[in-house]
Amino acid sequence: MTALAHERPETMPEIDLDEVLWQAWKAMELPEGYRAEIIEGVIEVSPTGRFSHAQVVNRLRDALAIFLHDSEYGAWNDTNVIHTRRAWITDGFVAPRDAELIEAEDGLGVKASAVQTVVEVVSPGKRNQDRDRVGKRREYARAGIPVYVTIDDYDGQGTVTLFTGPRPEKADWEDIHRVPYGADVTIPEGPAKGFVIGEAITGPKRG
């Protein structure tokens, strides 16, 4: 072994894997109909949702937009939510309308610190379900987003779960409230306080 070979491991710069991942995500060019997110240190590529998924997302967005009509906050979707070199594309979220308050680095999306409520409509397939039920549940808690809601067609006969009281240091939530389709869930705080997620959004009770 030469002296140069022996010294190389000590002189090589330390690699910031989060930065490598972040730069790779920013450089990605995906075919139409696909999206990429950074979730718990992994770039995940997935197709856009099927028709039934889009129906729920559209009903949610439309109802939120009406609810927030006279507010400084708006109903957002189809853009990146950015937090410490993580990037998520949510099915719906509530954030200020003012671009100066919410625009993230390099205009890549909305900064997570501006998001007050986030909603995910769970897609079919174990990988998709794990992403929303586990990975994003922890990521949104780490980001300190005050309210997270999942609308889940694939949990029994369908459930809505409300997560509040994020604990960033534990990547978990203080309070978790889960109800079946047919029961109403009311957002308890923030600009969407009083907004009801019920059958008008999820569809009717099943079973």
CSV table of C-alpha atoms in Angstrom, one decimal:
chain,number,residue,atom,x,y,z
A,1,MET,CA,0.0,0.0,0.0
A,2,THR,CA,1.5,3.3,-1.0
A,3,ALA,CA,1.5,6.3,1.4
A,4,LEU,CA,-1.0,8.1,-0.9
A,5,ALA,CA,-3.4,5.2,-0.8
A,6,HIS,CA,-3.0,5.0,3.0
A,7,GLU,CA,-3.8,8.7,3.5
A,8,ARG,CA,-6.7,9.0,1.2
A,9,PRO,CA,-9.5,7.9,3.6
A,10,GLU,CA,-8.4,10.6,6.1
A,11,THR,CA,-8.3,13.3,3.5
A,12,MET,CA,-11.6,12.6,1.7
A,13,PRO,CA,-14.2,15.2,2.4
A,14,GLU,CA,-17.2,14.1,4.5
A,15,ILE,CA,-20.2,13.5,2.3
A,16,ASP,CA,-23.5,15.1,3.3
A,17,LEU,CA,-25.9,12.4,2.1
A,18,ASP,CA,-29.0,14.7,2.8
A,19,GLU,CA,-27.4,17.3,0.5
A,20,VAL,CA,-26.7,14.6,-2.2
A,21,LEU,CA,-30.3,13.4,-2.0
A,22,TRP,CA,-31.6,17.0,-2.2
A,23,GLN,CA,-29.6,17.9,-5.3
A,24,ALA,CA,-30.6,14.6,-6.9
A,25,TRP,CA,-34.3,15.3,-6.3
A,26,LYS,CA,-33.9,18.9,-7.7
A,27,ALA,CA,-32.3,17.5,-10.9
A,28,MET,CA,-34.9,14.8,-11.5
A,29,GLU,CA,-37.0,15.0,-14.7
A,30,LEU,CA,-40.0,12.6,-14.5
A,31,PRO,CA,-42.4,11.5,-17.2
A,32,GLU,CA,-45.8,13.1,-17.1
A,33,GLY,CA,-48.1,11.5,-14.4
A,34,TYR,CA,-45.3,10.8,-11.9
A,35,ARG,CA,-44.1,12.7,-8.9
A,36,ALA,CA,-41.1,12.5,-6.6
A,37,GLU,CA,-40.9,13.1,-2.8
A,38,ILE,CA,-38.1,12.9,-0.2
A,39,ILE,CA,-39.5,10.9,2.7
A,40,GLU,CA,-37.3,9.9,5.6
A,41,GLY,CA,-34.1,10.0,3.6
A,42,VAL,CA,-35.4,8.2,0.5
A,43,ILE,CA,-36.6,9.6,-2.9
A,44,GLU,CA,-40.0,8.0,-3.6
A,45,VAL,CA,-41.4,8.1,-7.1
A,46,SER,CA,-45.1,7.4,-7.5
A,47,PRO,CA,-47.8,7.9,-10.1
A,48,THR,CA,-50.6,10.4,-9.6
A,49,GLY,CA,-53.7,9.1,-8.0
A,50,ARG,CA,-56.5,7.2,-9.7
A,51,PHE,CA,-60.0,8.6,-10.4
A,52,SER,CA,-61.5,7.7,-7.0
A,53,HIS,CA,-58.6,9.3,-5.3
A,54,ALA,CA,-58.9,12.5,-7.4
A,55,GLN,CA,-62.7,12.7,-6.5
A,56,VAL,CA,-62.0,12.8,-2.8
A,57,VAL,CA,-59.1,15.3,-3.2
A,58,ASN,CA,-61.2,17.6,-5.4
A,59,ARG,CA,-64.2,17.5,-2.9
A,60,LEU,CA,-61.8,18.3,-0.1
A,61,ARG,CA,-60.1,21.2,-1.9
A,62,ASP,CA,-63.4,22.7,-3.0
A,63,ALA,CA,-64.9,22.5,0.5
A,64,LEU,CA,-61.8,24.0,2.1
A,65,ALA,CA,-61.7,26.8,-0.5
A,66,ILE,CA,-65.3,27.7,0.4
A,67,PHE,CA,-64.6,27.5,4.1
A,68,LEU,CA,-61.6,29.7,3.8
A,69,HIS,CA,-63.1,32.2,1.3
A,70,ASP,CA,-62.9,35.2,3.6
A,71,SER,CA,-59.6,34.2,5.3
A,72,GLU,CA,-56.0,35.2,4.7
A,73,TYR,CA,-55.4,31.4,4.3
A,74,GLY,CA,-56.1,29.3,1.2
A,75,ALA,CA,-56.6,25.7,0.3
A,76,TRP,CA,-53.5,24.5,-1.5
A,77,ASN,CA,-52.4,21.3,-3.3
A,78,ASP,CA,-50.3,20.0,-6.2
A,79,THR,CA,-47.1,21.7,-5.0
A,80,ASN,CA,-44.0,20.7,-2.9
A,81,VAL,CA,-44.0,21.3,0.8
A,82,ILE,CA,-40.3,21.8,1.8
A,83,HIS,CA,-38.7,21.1,5.2
A,84,THR,CA,-34.9,20.8,5.8
A,85,ARG,CA,-34.1,19.2,2.5
A,86,ARG,CA,-37.2,17.1,2.5
A,87,ALA,CA,-40.0,17.5,-0.1
A,88,TRP,CA,-43.5,16.2,0.1
A,89,ILE,CA,-46.5,16.6,-2.3
A,90,THR,CA,-49.6,16.6,-0.2
A,91,ASP,CA,-53.2,16.0,-1.3
A,92,GLY,CA,-54.3,19.2,0.4
A,93,PHE,CA,-53.0,21.7,2.9
A,94,VAL,CA,-53.9,25.1,4.5
A,95,ALA,CA,-51.4,27.9,4.3
A,96,PRO,CA,-51.4,31.7,3.9
A,97,ARG,CA,-52.2,33.1,0.4
A,98,ASP,CA,-49.4,35.6,0.6
A,99,ALA,CA,-46.4,34.2,-1.4
A,100,GLU,CA,-43.9,36.2,0.7
A,101,LEU,CA,-45.0,34.3,3.8
A,102,ILE,CA,-44.8,30.8,2.3
A,103,GLU,CA,-42.4,30.5,-0.6
A,104,ALA,CA,-39.6,28.0,0.0
A,105,GLU,CA,-36.0,28.1,-1.2
A,106,ASP,CA,-35.5,28.8,-4.9
A,107,GLY,CA,-39.3,28.9,-5.4
A,108,LEU,CA,-39.4,25.1,-5.2
A,109,GLY,CA,-42.6,25.0,-3.2
A,110,VAL,CA,-44.1,26.1,0.1
A,111,LYS,CA,-42.1,26.0,3.3
A,112,ALA,CA,-43.5,23.5,5.9
A,113,SER,CA,-43.4,26.1,8.7
A,114,ALA,CA,-46.2,28.0,6.9
A,115,VAL,CA,-48.5,25.0,6.7
A,116,GLN,CA,-51.2,24.8,9.3
A,117,THR,CA,-53.2,21.7,8.3
A,118,VAL,CA,-52.2,18.9,5.9
A,119,VAL,CA,-54.4,16.1,4.5
A,120,GLU,CA,-53.5,12.9,2.7
A,121,VAL,CA,-55.9,10.7,0.9
A,122,VAL,CA,-54.4,7.2,1.2
A,123,SER,CA,-53.8,5.4,-2.1
A,124,PRO,CA,-54.0,1.6,-2.7
A,125,GLY,CA,-51.0,-0.7,-2.2
A,126,LYS,CA,-48.9,-1.4,0.8
A,127,ARG,CA,-46.1,0.9,-0.2
A,128,ASN,CA,-48.5,3.9,-0.7
A,129,GLN,CA,-50.4,3.1,2.5
A,130,ASP,CA,-47.1,2.9,4.6
A,131,ARG,CA,-46.0,6.2,3.1
A,132,ASP,CA,-49.1,8.1,4.4
A,133,ARG,CA,-49.8,6.1,7.5
A,134,VAL,CA,-46.2,5.9,8.7
A,135,GLY,CA,-43.6,7.9,6.8
A,136,LYS,CA,-45.5,11.1,6.3
A,137,ARG,CA,-47.1,10.8,9.7
A,138,ARG,CA,-43.6,11.0,11.2
A,139,GLU,CA,-42.3,13.6,8.7
A,140,TYR,CA,-45.2,16.0,9.4
A,141,ALA,CA,-44.7,15.6,13.1
A,142,ARG,CA,-41.0,16.4,12.7
A,143,ALA,CA,-41.9,19.5,10.8
A,144,GLY,CA,-44.2,20.7,13.5
A,145,ILE,CA,-47.3,21.0,11.3
A,146,PRO,CA,-50.1,21.5,13.8
A,147,VAL,CA,-52.8,19.2,12.2
A,148,TYR,CA,-52.5,16.1,10.0
A,149,VAL,CA,-55.5,14.2,8.6
A,150,THR,CA,-55.6,11.0,6.7
A,151,ILE,CA,-58.7,9.9,4.7
A,152,ASP,CA,-58.2,6.1,4.3
A,153,ASP,CA,-60.4,4.0,2.0
A,154,TYR,CA,-58.2,1.0,2.9
A,155,ASP,CA,-58.5,0.9,6.6
A,156,GLY,CA,-61.4,-1.4,7.4
A,157,GLN,CA,-64.5,0.1,5.9
A,158,GLY,CA,-62.8,3.5,5.6
A,159,THR,CA,-61.6,5.8,8.3
A,160,VAL,CA,-60.6,9.4,8.9
A,161,THR,CA,-57.8,9.9,11.4
A,162,LEU,CA,-57.0,13.3,13.0
A,163,PHE,CA,-53.5,13.9,14.4
A,164,THR,CA,-52.8,16.9,16.6
A,165,GLY,CA,-50.1,18.1,19.0
A,166,PRO,CA,-47.0,17.3,16.9
A,167,ARG,CA,-43.9,16.2,18.9
A,168,PRO,CA,-41.0,16.9,16.5
A,169,GLU,CA,-38.3,15.4,18.7
A,170,LYS,CA,-40.2,12.1,18.8
A,171,ALA,CA,-41.7,12.2,15.3
A,172,ASP,CA,-45.1,11.5,16.8
A,173,TRP,CA,-48.3,13.2,17.9
A,174,GLU,CA,-49.9,13.9,21.3
A,175,ASP,CA,-53.5,13.2,20.2
A,176,ILE,CA,-54.8,10.7,17.6
A,177,HIS,CA,-58.5,10.5,16.9
A,178,ARG,CA,-59.8,7.8,14.4
A,179,VAL,CA,-63.4,7.4,13.2
A,180,PRO,CA,-65.1,5.4,10.5
A,181,TYR,CA,-66.6,6.9,7.4
A,182,GLY,CA,-70.0,8.2,8.3
A,183,ALA,CA,-68.8,10.0,11.4
A,184,ASP,CA,-67.6,13.7,11.2
A,185,VAL,CA,-64.1,14.9,12.1
A,186,THR,CA,-63.8,18.6,12.9
A,187,ILE,CA,-60.5,20.4,12.6
A,188,PRO,CA,-59.9,21.7,16.2
A,189,GLU,CA,-57.5,24.5,15.7
A,190,GLY,CA,-55.8,26.9,13.3
A,191,PRO,CA,-57.3,28.8,10.3
A,192,ALA,CA,-59.4,25.7,9.3
A,193,LYS,CA,-60.8,25.4,12.8
A,194,GLY,CA,-64.4,24.2,12.5
A,195,PHE,CA,-64.0,22.6,9.1
A,196,VAL,CA,-65.8,19.3,9.0
A,197,ILE,CA,-64.6,16.2,7.1
A,198,GLY,CA,-67.6,13.9,6.7
A,199,GLU,CA,-69.6,12.0,4.1
A,200,ALA,CA,-69.7,15.0,1.8
A,201,ILE,CA,-65.9,14.5,1.3
A,202,THR,CA,-65.3,10.8,2.0
A,203,GLY,CA,-68.4,9.4,0.6
A,204,PRO,CA,-71.1,7.5,2.6
A,205,LYS,CA,-70.6,5.1,5.5
A,206,ARG,CA,-69.7,1.6,4.4
A,207,GLY,CA,-70.7,-1.9,5.6
